[in-house]
Tab-separated table of C-alpha atoms in Angstrom:
chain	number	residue	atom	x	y	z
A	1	UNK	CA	58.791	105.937	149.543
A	2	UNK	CA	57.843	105.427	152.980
A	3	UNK	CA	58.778	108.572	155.510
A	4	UNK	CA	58.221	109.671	159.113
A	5	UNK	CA	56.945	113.420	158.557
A	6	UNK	CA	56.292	116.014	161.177
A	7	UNK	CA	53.582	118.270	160.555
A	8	UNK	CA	53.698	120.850	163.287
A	9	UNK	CA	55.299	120.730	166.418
A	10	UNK	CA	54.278	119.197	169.636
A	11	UNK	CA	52.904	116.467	167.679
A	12	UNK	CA	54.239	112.822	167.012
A	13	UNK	CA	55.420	112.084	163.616
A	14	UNK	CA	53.247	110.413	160.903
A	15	UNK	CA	54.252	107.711	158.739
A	16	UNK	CA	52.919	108.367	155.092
A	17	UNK	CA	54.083	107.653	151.253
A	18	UNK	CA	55.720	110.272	149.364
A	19	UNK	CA	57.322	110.574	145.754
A	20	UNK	CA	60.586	109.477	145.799
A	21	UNK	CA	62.502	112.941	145.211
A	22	UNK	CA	64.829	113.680	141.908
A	23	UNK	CA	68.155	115.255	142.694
A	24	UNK	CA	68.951	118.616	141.106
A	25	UNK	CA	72.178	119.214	139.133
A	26	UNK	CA	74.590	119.338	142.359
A	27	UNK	CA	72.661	116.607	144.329
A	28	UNK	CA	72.644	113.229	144.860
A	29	UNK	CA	69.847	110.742	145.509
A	30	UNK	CA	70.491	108.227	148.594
A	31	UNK	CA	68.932	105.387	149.465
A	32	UNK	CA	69.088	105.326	153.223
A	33	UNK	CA	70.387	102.331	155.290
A	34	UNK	CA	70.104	104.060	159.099
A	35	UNK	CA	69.779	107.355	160.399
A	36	UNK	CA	70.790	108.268	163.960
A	37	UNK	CA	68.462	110.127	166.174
A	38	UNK	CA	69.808	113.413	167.504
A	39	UNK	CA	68.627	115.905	170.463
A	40	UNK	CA	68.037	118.429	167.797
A	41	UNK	CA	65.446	116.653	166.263
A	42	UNK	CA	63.929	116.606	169.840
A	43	UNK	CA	64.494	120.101	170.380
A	44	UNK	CA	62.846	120.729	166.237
A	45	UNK	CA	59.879	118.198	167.243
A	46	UNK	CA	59.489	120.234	170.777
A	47	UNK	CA	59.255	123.446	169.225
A	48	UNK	CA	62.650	124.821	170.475
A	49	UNK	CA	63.981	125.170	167.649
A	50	UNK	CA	61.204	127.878	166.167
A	51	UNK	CA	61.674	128.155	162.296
A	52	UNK	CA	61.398	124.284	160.981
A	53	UNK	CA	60.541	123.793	157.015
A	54	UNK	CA	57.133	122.397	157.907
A	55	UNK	CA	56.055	119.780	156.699
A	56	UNK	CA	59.276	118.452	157.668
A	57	UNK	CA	61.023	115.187	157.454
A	58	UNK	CA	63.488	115.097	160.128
A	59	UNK	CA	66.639	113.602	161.044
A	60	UNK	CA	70.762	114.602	159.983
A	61	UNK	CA	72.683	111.528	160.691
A	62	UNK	CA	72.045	109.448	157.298
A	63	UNK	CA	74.002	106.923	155.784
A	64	UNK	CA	73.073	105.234	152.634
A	65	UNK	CA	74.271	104.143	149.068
A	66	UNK	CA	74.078	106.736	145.954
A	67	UNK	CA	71.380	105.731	143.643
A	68	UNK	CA	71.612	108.540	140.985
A	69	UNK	CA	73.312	111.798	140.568
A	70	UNK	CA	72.862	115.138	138.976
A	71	UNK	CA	75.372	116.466	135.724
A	72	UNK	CA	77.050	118.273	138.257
A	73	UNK	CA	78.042	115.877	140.608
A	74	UNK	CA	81.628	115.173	141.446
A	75	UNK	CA	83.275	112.171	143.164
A	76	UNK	CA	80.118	110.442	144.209
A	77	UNK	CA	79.096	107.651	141.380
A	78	UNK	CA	76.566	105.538	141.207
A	79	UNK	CA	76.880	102.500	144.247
A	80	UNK	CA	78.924	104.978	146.392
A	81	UNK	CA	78.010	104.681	150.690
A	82	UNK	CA	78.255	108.332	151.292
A	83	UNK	CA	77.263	110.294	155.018
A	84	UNK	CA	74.836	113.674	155.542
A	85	UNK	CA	74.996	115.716	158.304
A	86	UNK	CA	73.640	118.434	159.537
A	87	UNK	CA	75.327	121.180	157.767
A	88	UNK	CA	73.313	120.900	153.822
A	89	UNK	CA	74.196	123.857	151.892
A	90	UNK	CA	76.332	127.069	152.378
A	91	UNK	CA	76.571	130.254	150.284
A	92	UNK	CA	79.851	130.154	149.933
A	93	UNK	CA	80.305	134.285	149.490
A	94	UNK	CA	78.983	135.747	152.685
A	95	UNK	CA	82.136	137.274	155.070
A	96	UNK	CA	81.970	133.672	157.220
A	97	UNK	CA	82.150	131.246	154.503
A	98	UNK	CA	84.971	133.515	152.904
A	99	UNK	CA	86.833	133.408	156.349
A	100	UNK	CA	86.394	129.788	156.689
A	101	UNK	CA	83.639	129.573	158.807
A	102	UNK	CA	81.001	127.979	156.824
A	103	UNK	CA	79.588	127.029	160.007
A	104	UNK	CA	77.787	130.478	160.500
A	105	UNK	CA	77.059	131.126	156.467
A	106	UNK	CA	74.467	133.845	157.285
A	107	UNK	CA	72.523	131.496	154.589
A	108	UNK	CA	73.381	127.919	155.520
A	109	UNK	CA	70.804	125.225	155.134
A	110	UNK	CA	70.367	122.470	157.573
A	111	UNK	CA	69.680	118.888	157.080
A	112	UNK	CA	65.983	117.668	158.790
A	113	UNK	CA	65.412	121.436	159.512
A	114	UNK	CA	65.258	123.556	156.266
A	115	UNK	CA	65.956	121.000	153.920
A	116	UNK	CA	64.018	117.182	154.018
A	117	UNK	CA	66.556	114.461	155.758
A	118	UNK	CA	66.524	110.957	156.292
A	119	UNK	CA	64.036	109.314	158.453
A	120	UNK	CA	62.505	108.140	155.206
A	121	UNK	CA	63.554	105.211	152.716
A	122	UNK	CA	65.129	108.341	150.361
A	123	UNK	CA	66.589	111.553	149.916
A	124	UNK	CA	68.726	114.015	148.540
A	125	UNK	CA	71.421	115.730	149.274
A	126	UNK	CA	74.054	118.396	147.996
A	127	UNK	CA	77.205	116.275	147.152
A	128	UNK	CA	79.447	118.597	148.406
A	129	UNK	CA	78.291	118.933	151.984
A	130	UNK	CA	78.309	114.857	151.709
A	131	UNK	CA	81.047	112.854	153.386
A	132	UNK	CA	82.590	108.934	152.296
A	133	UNK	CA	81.410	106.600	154.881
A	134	UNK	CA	85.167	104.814	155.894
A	135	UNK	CA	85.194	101.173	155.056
A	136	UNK	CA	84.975	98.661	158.083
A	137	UNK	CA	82.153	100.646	159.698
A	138	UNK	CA	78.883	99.107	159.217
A	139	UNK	CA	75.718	101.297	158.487
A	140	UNK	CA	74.317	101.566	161.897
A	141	UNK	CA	77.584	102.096	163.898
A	142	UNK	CA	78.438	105.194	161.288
A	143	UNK	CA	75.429	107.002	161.903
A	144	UNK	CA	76.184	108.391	164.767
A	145	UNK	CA	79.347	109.996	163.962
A	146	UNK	CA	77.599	112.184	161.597
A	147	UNK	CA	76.354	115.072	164.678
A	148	UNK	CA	77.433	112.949	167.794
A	149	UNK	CA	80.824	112.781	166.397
A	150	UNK	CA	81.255	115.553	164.364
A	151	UNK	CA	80.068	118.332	165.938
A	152	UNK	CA	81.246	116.677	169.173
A	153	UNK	CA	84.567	116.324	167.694
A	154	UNK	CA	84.493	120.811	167.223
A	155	UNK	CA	83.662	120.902	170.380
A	156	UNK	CA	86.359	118.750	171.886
A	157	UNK	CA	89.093	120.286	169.396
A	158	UNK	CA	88.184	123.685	171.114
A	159	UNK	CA	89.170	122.333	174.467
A	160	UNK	CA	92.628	122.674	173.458
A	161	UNK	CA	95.034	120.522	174.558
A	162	UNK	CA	93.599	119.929	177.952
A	163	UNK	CA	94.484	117.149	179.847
A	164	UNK	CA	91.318	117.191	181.959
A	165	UNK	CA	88.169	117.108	180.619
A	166	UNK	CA	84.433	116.810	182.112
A	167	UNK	CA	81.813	115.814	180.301
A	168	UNK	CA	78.463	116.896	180.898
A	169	UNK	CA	75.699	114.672	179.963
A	170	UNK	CA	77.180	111.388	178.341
A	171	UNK	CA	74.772	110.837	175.346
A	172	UNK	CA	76.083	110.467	171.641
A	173	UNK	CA	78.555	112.834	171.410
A	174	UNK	CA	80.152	112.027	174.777
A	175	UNK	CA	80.257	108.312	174.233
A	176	UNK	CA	82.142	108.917	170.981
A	177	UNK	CA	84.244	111.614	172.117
A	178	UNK	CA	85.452	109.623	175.299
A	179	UNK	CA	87.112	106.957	172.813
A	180	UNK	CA	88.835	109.929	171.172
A	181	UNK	CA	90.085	111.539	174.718
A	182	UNK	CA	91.281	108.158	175.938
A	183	UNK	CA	93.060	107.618	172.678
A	184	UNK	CA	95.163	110.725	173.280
A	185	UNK	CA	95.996	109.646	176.752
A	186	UNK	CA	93.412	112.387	178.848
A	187	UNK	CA	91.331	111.749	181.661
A	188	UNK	CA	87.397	112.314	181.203
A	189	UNK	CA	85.183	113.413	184.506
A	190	UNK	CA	81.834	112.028	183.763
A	191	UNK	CA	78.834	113.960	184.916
A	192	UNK	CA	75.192	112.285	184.231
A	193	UNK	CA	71.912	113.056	185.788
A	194	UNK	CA	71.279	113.252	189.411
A	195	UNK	CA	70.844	108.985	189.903
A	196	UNK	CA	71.397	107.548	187.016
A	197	UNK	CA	73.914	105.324	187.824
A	198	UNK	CA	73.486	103.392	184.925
A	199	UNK	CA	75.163	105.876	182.966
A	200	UNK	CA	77.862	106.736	185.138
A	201	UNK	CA	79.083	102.854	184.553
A	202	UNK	CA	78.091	102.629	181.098
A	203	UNK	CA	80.694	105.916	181.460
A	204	UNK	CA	83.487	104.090	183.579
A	205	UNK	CA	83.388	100.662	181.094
A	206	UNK	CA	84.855	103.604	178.292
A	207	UNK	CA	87.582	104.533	180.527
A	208	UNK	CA	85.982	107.675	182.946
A	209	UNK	CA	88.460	108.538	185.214
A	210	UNK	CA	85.491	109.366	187.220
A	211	UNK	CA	81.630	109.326	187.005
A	212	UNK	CA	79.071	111.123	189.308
A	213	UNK	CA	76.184	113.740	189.454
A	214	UNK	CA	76.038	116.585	187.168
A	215	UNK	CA	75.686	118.590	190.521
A	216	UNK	CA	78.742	117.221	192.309
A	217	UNK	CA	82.374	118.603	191.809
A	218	UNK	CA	85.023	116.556	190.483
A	219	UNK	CA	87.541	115.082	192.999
A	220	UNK	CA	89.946	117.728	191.496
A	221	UNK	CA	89.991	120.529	189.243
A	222	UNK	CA	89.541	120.106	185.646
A	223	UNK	CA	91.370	122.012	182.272
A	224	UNK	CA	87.786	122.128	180.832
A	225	UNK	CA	84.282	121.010	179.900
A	226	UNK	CA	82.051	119.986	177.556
A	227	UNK	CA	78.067	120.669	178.163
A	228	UNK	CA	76.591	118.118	175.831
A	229	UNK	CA	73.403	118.318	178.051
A	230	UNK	CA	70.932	121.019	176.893
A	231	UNK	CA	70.724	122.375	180.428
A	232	UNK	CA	71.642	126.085	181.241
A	233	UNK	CA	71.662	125.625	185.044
A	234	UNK	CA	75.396	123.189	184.212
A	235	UNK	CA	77.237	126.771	182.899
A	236	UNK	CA	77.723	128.051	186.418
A	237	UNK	CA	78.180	124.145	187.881
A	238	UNK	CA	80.537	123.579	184.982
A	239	UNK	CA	82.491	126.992	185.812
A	240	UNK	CA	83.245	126.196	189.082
A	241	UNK	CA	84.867	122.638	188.172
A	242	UNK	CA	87.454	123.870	185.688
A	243	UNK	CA	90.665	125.372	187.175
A	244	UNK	CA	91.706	128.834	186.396
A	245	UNK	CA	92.627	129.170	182.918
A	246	UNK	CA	89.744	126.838	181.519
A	247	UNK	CA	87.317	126.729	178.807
A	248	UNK	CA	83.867	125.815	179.406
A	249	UNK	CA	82.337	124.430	175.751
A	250	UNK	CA	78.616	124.471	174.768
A	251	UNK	CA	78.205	122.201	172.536
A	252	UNK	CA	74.356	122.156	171.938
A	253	UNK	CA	72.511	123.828	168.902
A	254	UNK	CA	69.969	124.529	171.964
A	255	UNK	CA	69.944	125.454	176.059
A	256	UNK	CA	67.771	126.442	178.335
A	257	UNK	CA	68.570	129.928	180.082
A	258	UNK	CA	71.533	130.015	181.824
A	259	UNK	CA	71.035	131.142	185.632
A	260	UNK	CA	72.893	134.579	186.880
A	261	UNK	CA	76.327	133.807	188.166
A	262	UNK	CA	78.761	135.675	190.268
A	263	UNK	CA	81.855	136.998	187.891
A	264	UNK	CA	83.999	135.237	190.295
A	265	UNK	CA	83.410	131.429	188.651
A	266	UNK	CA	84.359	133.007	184.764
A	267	UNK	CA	87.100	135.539	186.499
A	268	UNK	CA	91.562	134.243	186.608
A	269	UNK	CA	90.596	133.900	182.475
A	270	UNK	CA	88.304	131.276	182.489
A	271	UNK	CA	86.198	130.883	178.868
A	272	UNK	CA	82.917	130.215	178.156
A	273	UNK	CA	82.094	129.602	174.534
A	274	UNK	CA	79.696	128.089	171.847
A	275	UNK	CA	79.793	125.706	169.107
A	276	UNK	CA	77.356	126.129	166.384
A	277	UNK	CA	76.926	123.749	163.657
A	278	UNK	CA	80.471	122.171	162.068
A	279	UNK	CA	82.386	122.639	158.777
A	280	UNK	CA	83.180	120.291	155.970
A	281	UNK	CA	86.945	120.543	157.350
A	282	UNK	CA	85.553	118.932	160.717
A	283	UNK	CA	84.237	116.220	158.865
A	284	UNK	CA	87.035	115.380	157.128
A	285	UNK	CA	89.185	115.192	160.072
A	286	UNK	CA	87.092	113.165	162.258
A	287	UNK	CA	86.480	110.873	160.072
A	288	UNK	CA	90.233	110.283	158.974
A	289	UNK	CA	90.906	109.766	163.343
A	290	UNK	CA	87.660	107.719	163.679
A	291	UNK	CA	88.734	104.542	162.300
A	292	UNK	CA	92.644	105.294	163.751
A	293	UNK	CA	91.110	105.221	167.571
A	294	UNK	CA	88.921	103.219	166.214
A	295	UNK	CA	85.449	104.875	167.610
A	296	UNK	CA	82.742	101.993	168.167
A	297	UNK	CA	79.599	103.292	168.539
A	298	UNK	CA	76.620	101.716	170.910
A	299	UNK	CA	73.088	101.780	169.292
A	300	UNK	CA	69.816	101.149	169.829
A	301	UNK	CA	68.216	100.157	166.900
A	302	UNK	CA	64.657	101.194	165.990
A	303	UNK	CA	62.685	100.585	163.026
A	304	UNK	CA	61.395	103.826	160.532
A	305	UNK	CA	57.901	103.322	161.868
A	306	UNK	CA	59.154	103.591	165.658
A	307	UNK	CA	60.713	107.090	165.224
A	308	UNK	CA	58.365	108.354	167.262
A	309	UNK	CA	59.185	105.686	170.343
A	310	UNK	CA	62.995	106.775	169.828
A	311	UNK	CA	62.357	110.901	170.218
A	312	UNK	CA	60.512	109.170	173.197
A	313	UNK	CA	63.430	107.025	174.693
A	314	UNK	CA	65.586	109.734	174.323
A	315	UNK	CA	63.943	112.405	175.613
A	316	UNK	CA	63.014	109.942	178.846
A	317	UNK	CA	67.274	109.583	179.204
A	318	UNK	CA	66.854	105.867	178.126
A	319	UNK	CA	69.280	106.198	175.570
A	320	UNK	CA	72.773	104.217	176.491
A	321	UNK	CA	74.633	105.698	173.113
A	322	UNK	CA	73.027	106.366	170.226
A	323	UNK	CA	69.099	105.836	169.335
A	324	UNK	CA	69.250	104.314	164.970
A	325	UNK	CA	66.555	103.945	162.510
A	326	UNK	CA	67.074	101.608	160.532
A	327	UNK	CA	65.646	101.757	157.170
C-alpha cells in the first residue's frame, strides 16, 4: 500500500510502499476512502506534540469500507463503511475509564500518534473505538466529523445551555459546530484572525450573528466561548467577552502559553476549562444529531501524495472548512 509517513519531526512527509497490515483478533482492516486533515497532525508534524510513534503515519479522521476482520470482532462485517477517530484504544480498568472518562485512560492510545492512521490506502483499527458512518453522507463530507465534529461537539456540550456563544478561530470544528448552534436556535460571535475577512463571511453565510477580529469584543456580552484556535494569548481576550457566570472552553489537544491575567476577567464565577480527547459516548451522540441538523461539511480535497501541501494550507489559514485526502 501506498502511505504518507513522517519520519521525524520538522520534516515533510514521504510517500513510500508498505505491507498492507493484518488486523489482530479485536481489529479490523479498512480500506480508506478520505481522511480529514486535523491541527493535531500539524501540531504532531511541528513537534508540539513531543512523544509521536515514529515512524509515524499520521492522520485520525478516516473513513473507509471493512475489508477483513479479526475472530473477535463484533458488529463490523465484511463491506461495512465504518469511521476512526482519534481516540484508538483504552484500558478499560484504570480509575477514569471505570468512572466513565475514557477520555483520560492513563493508557489510551491515539489514532496517527501512537498507533498508525489513515493517510495511507490501509489500516487497522480496534473495532470498538470504531464508529458506523450514517448513510446519506458521502466519504469526504464524513471525514471531518470524526475530530472537527466530535471533539468539537464535547466541547460545545460543555458550554451548557448557553444562548451566546463565541467562537474562536472558525476552522473544522467551528464550521460544524455553528450548524449545530443554529439548529438549537443560539447565536454564534465569530472571531477569526486579525484581517481575514474571508473567514468572517465564509462565518456569516452559516448564520454568525456576528463576525470580527479575534482581538475585538463582541457587540455584547456572551454566555461563553469556544477557543478552537491554538493560541494562548485568546484565554484572557476570550475572558473578558463572556458575561459573569461564563465558561470559557479550550478545545485544542495543544496551546501556546497563556499570558498572565488579572483575577478580575475569571472572578463573579467565570470558568475556564479543557477538553481533552472525546469518548465513544460523544461519538455516538453526534453522530445520531449530525444527520438530524443535518451538518454539511466544506472540503478541500487533496490527493494522498499532496498531504504535505494540505499541513501547508492549513497551517498558512487557507483552509475554508476542512482540508480531505482522498485516497
Amino acid at each position: 500500500m501506498r502511505a504518507m509517513l513522517l519520519e521525524a519531526p520538522h520534516q515533510p512527509l514521504r510517500l513510500v510502499d508498505l505491507p498492507v497490515p493484518k488486523p489482530n483478533p479485536e481489529q479490523v482492516l479498512i480500506r480508506i476512502h478520505a481522511c480529514a486533515v486535523c491541527r493535531t497532525d500539524l501540531h504532531i508534524v511541528d513537534g508540539e506534540l513531543t512523544h509521536p510513534k515514529l515512524p509515524l503515519i499520521p492522520g485520525h479522521q478516516i473513513v473507509g469500507t471493512v475489508k477483513a476482520v479479526g475472530e473477535q470482532v463484533k458488529n463490523f462485517n465484511v463491506g461495512k463503511r465504518v469511521g476512526v477517530p482519534w481516540l484508538g484504544h483504552t484500558c478499560d480498568r484504570c480509575r477514569y475509564c471505570l468512572s466513565h472518562r475514557e477520555n483520560l485512560c492513563d493508557y489510551a492510545e491515539f489514532t496517527g500518534y501512537n498507533l498508525d492512521g489513515g493517510y495511507a490506502e490501509y489500516t487497522v483499527a480496534d473495532y470498538r473505538y470504531c464508529f458506523e458512518i450514517p448513510a446519506g453522507y458521502p466519504d469526504m463530507q464524513a471525514a471531518p466529523l470524526l475530530c472537527g465534529g466530535l471533539i468539537g461537539y464535547r466541547a460545545y456540550r460543555m458550554t451548557g445551555d448557553a444562548e451566546k456563544i463565541g467562537f474562536y478561530g472558525f476552522g473544522s470544528s467551528a464550521h460544524i459546530l455553528i450548524q449545530l448552534a443554529r439548529y438549537q436556535e443560539r447565536q454564534v460571535f465569530a472571531f477569526t484572525r486579525s484581517g481575514d475577512t474571508q473567514g468572517q463571511e465564509f462565518a456569516r453565510q452559516l448564520g454568525a450573528t456576528w463576525a470580527g477580529d479575534s482581538d475585538e469584543l463582541p457587540p455584547e456580552p456572551l454566555d461563553a466561548a469556544i477557543i478552537f484556535a491554538p493560541v494562548g494569548k485568546l484565554v484572557p481576550t476570550a475572558l473578558r467577552a463572556v458575561a459573569k457566570g461564563g465558561v470559557v472552553v479550550c478545545a485544542g489537544i495543544h496551546m501556546s502559553d497563556i499570558p498572565s491575567f488579572p483575577y478580575e476577567i475569571l472572578w463573579e464565577e467565570r470558568v475556564l476549562r479543557s477538553v481533552a480527547n472525546l469518548t465513544r459516548q460523544d461519538g455516538e451522540e453526534f453522530l445520531t444529531l449530525a444527520p438530524q441538523v443535518p451538518i454539511r461539511t466544506e472540503v478541500n480535497l487533496f490527493g494522498l501524495s499532496e498531504a504535505n501541501e494540505a499541513l501547508d494550507a492549513l497551517r498558512s489559514g487557507k483552509i475554508e472548512g476542512s482540508a480531505v485526502l482522498f485516497i
